[in-house]
JSON list of C-alpha atoms in Angstrom, two decimals:
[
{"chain": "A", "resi": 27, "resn": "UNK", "atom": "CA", "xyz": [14.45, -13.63, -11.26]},
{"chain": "A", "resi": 28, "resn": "UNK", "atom": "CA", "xyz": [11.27, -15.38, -11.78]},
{"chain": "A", "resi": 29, "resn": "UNK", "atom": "CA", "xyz": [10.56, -17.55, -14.55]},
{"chain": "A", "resi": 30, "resn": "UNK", "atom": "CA", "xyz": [6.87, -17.77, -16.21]},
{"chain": "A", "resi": 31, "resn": "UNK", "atom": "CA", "xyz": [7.31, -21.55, -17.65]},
{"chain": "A", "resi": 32, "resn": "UNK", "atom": "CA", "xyz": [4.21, -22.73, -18.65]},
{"chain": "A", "resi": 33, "resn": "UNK", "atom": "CA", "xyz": [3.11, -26.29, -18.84]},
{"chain": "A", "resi": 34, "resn": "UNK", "atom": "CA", "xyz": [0.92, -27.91, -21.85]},
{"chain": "A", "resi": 35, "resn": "UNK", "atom": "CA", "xyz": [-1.48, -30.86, -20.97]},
{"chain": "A", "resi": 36, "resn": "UNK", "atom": "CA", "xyz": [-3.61, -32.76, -23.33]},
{"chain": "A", "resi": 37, "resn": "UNK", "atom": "CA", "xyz": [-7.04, -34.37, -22.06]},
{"chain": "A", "resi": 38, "resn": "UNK", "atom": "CA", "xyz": [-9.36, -36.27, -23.78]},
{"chain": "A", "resi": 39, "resn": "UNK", "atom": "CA", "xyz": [-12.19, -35.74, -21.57]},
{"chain": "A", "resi": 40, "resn": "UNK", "atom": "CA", "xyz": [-14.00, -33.21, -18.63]},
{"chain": "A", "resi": 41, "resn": "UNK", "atom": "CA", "xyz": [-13.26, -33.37, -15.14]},
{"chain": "A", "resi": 42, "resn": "UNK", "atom": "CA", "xyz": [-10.91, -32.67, -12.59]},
{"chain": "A", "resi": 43, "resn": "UNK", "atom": "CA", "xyz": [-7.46, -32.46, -13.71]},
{"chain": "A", "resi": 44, "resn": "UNK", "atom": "CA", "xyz": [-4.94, -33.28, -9.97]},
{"chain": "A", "resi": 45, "resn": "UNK", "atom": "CA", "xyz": [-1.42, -31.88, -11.01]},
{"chain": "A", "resi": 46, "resn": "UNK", "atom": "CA", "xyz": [1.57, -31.75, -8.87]},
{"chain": "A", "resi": 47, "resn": "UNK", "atom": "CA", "xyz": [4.41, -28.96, -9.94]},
{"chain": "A", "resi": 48, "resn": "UNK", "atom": "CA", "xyz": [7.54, -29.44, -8.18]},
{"chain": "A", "resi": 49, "resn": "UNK", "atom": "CA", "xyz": [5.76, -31.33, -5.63]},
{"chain": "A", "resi": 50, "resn": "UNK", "atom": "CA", "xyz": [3.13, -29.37, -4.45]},
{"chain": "A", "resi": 51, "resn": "UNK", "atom": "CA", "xyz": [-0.56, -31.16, -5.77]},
{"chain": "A", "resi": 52, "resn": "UNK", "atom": "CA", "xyz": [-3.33, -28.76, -6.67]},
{"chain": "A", "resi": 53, "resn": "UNK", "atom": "CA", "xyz": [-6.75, -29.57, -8.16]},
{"chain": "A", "resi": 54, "resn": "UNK", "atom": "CA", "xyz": [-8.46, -27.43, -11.38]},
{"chain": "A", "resi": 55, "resn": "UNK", "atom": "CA", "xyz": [-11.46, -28.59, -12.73]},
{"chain": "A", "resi": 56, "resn": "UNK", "atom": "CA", "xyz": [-11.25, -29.30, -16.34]},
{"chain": "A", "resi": 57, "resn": "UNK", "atom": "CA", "xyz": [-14.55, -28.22, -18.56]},
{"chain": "A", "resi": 58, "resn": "UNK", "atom": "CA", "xyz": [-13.78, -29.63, -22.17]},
{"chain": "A", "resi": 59, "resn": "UNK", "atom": "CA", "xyz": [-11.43, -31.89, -23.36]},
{"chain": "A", "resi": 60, "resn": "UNK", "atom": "CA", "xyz": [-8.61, -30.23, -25.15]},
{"chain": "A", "resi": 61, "resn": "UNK", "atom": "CA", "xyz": [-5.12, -28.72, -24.78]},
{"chain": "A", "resi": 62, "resn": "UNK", "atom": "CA", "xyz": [-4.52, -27.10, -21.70]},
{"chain": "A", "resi": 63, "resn": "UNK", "atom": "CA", "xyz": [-1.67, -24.19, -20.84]},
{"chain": "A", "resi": 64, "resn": "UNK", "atom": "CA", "xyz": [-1.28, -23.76, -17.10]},
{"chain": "A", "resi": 65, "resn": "UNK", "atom": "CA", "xyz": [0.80, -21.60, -15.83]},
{"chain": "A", "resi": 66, "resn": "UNK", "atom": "CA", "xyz": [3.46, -21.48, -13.38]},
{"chain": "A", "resi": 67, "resn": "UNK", "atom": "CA", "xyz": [6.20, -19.04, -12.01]},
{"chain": "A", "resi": 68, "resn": "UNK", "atom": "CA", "xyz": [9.29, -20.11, -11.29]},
{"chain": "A", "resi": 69, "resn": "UNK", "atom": "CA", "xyz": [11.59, -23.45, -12.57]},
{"chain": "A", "resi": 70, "resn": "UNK", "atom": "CA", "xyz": [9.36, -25.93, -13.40]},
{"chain": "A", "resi": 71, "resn": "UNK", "atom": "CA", "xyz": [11.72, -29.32, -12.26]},
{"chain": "A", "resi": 72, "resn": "UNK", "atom": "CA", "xyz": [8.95, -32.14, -12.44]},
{"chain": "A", "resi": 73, "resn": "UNK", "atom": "CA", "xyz": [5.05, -32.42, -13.01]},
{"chain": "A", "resi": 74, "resn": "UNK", "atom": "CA", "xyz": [2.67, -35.62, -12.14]},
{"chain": "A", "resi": 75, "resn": "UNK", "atom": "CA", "xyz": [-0.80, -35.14, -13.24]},
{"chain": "A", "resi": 76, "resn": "UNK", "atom": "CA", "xyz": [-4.13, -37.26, -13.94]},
{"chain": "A", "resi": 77, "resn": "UNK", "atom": "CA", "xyz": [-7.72, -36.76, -14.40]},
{"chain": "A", "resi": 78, "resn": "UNK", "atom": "CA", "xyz": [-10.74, -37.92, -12.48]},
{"chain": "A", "resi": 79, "resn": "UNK", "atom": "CA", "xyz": [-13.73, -37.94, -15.45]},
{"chain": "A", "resi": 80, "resn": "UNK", "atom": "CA", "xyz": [-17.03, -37.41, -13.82]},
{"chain": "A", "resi": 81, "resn": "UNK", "atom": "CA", "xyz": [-18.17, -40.79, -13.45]},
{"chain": "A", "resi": 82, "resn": "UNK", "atom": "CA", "xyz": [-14.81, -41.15, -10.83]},
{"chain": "A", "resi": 83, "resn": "UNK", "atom": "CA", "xyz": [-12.87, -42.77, -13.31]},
{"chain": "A", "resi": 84, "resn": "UNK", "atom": "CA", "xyz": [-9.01, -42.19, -13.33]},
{"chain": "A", "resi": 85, "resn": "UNK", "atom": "CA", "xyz": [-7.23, -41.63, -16.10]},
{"chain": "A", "resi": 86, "resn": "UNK", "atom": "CA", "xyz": [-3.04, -43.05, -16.75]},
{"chain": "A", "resi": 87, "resn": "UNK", "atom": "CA", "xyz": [-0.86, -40.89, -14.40]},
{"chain": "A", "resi": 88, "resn": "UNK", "atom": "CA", "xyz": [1.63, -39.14, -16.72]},
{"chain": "A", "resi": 89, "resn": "UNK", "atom": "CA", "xyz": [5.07, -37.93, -15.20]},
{"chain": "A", "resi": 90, "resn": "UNK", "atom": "CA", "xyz": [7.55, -35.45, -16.76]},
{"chain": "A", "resi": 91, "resn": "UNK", "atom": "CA", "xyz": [11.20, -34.54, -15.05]},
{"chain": "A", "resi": 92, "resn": "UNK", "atom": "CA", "xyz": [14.11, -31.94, -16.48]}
]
C-alpha cells in the first residue's frame, strides 16, 4: 500500500529549493516565496532541505525526522 504523504515547506524567497526525502536529494526550482506542498508517495521517515536564492546565497538547512 502506498502512502501519498505530502510535505509543507515555507520559503521566504525565489530560487532553487535542494530537498532530500528519505535520503534521496532532488532539486525544484522555487518561483515565489510562499508555502510549498510537495508531494511524495510512500512513508515519508526524514526530510533535509535548503534554498539557494539567486544571487547563490544559502539559506539555514532545516531537518525534520518521525
Amino acid at each position: 500500500r502506498l502512502l501519498v504523504a505530502p510535505i509543507t515547506l515555507r520559503v521566504s524567497e525565489a530560487g532553487t529549493l535542494v530537498i532530500a526525502v528519505n535520503g534521496r536529494w532532488r532539486k525544484l526550482a522555487v518561483k515565489r516565496a510562499g508555502q510549498l506542498k510537495i508531494g511524495y508517495r510512500g512513508a515519508v521517515r526524514g526530510v533535509t532541505a535548503y534554498v539557494i536564492d539567486r544571487a547563490g546565497n544559502r539559506s539555514r538547512t532545516v531537518s525534520a525526522r518521525r
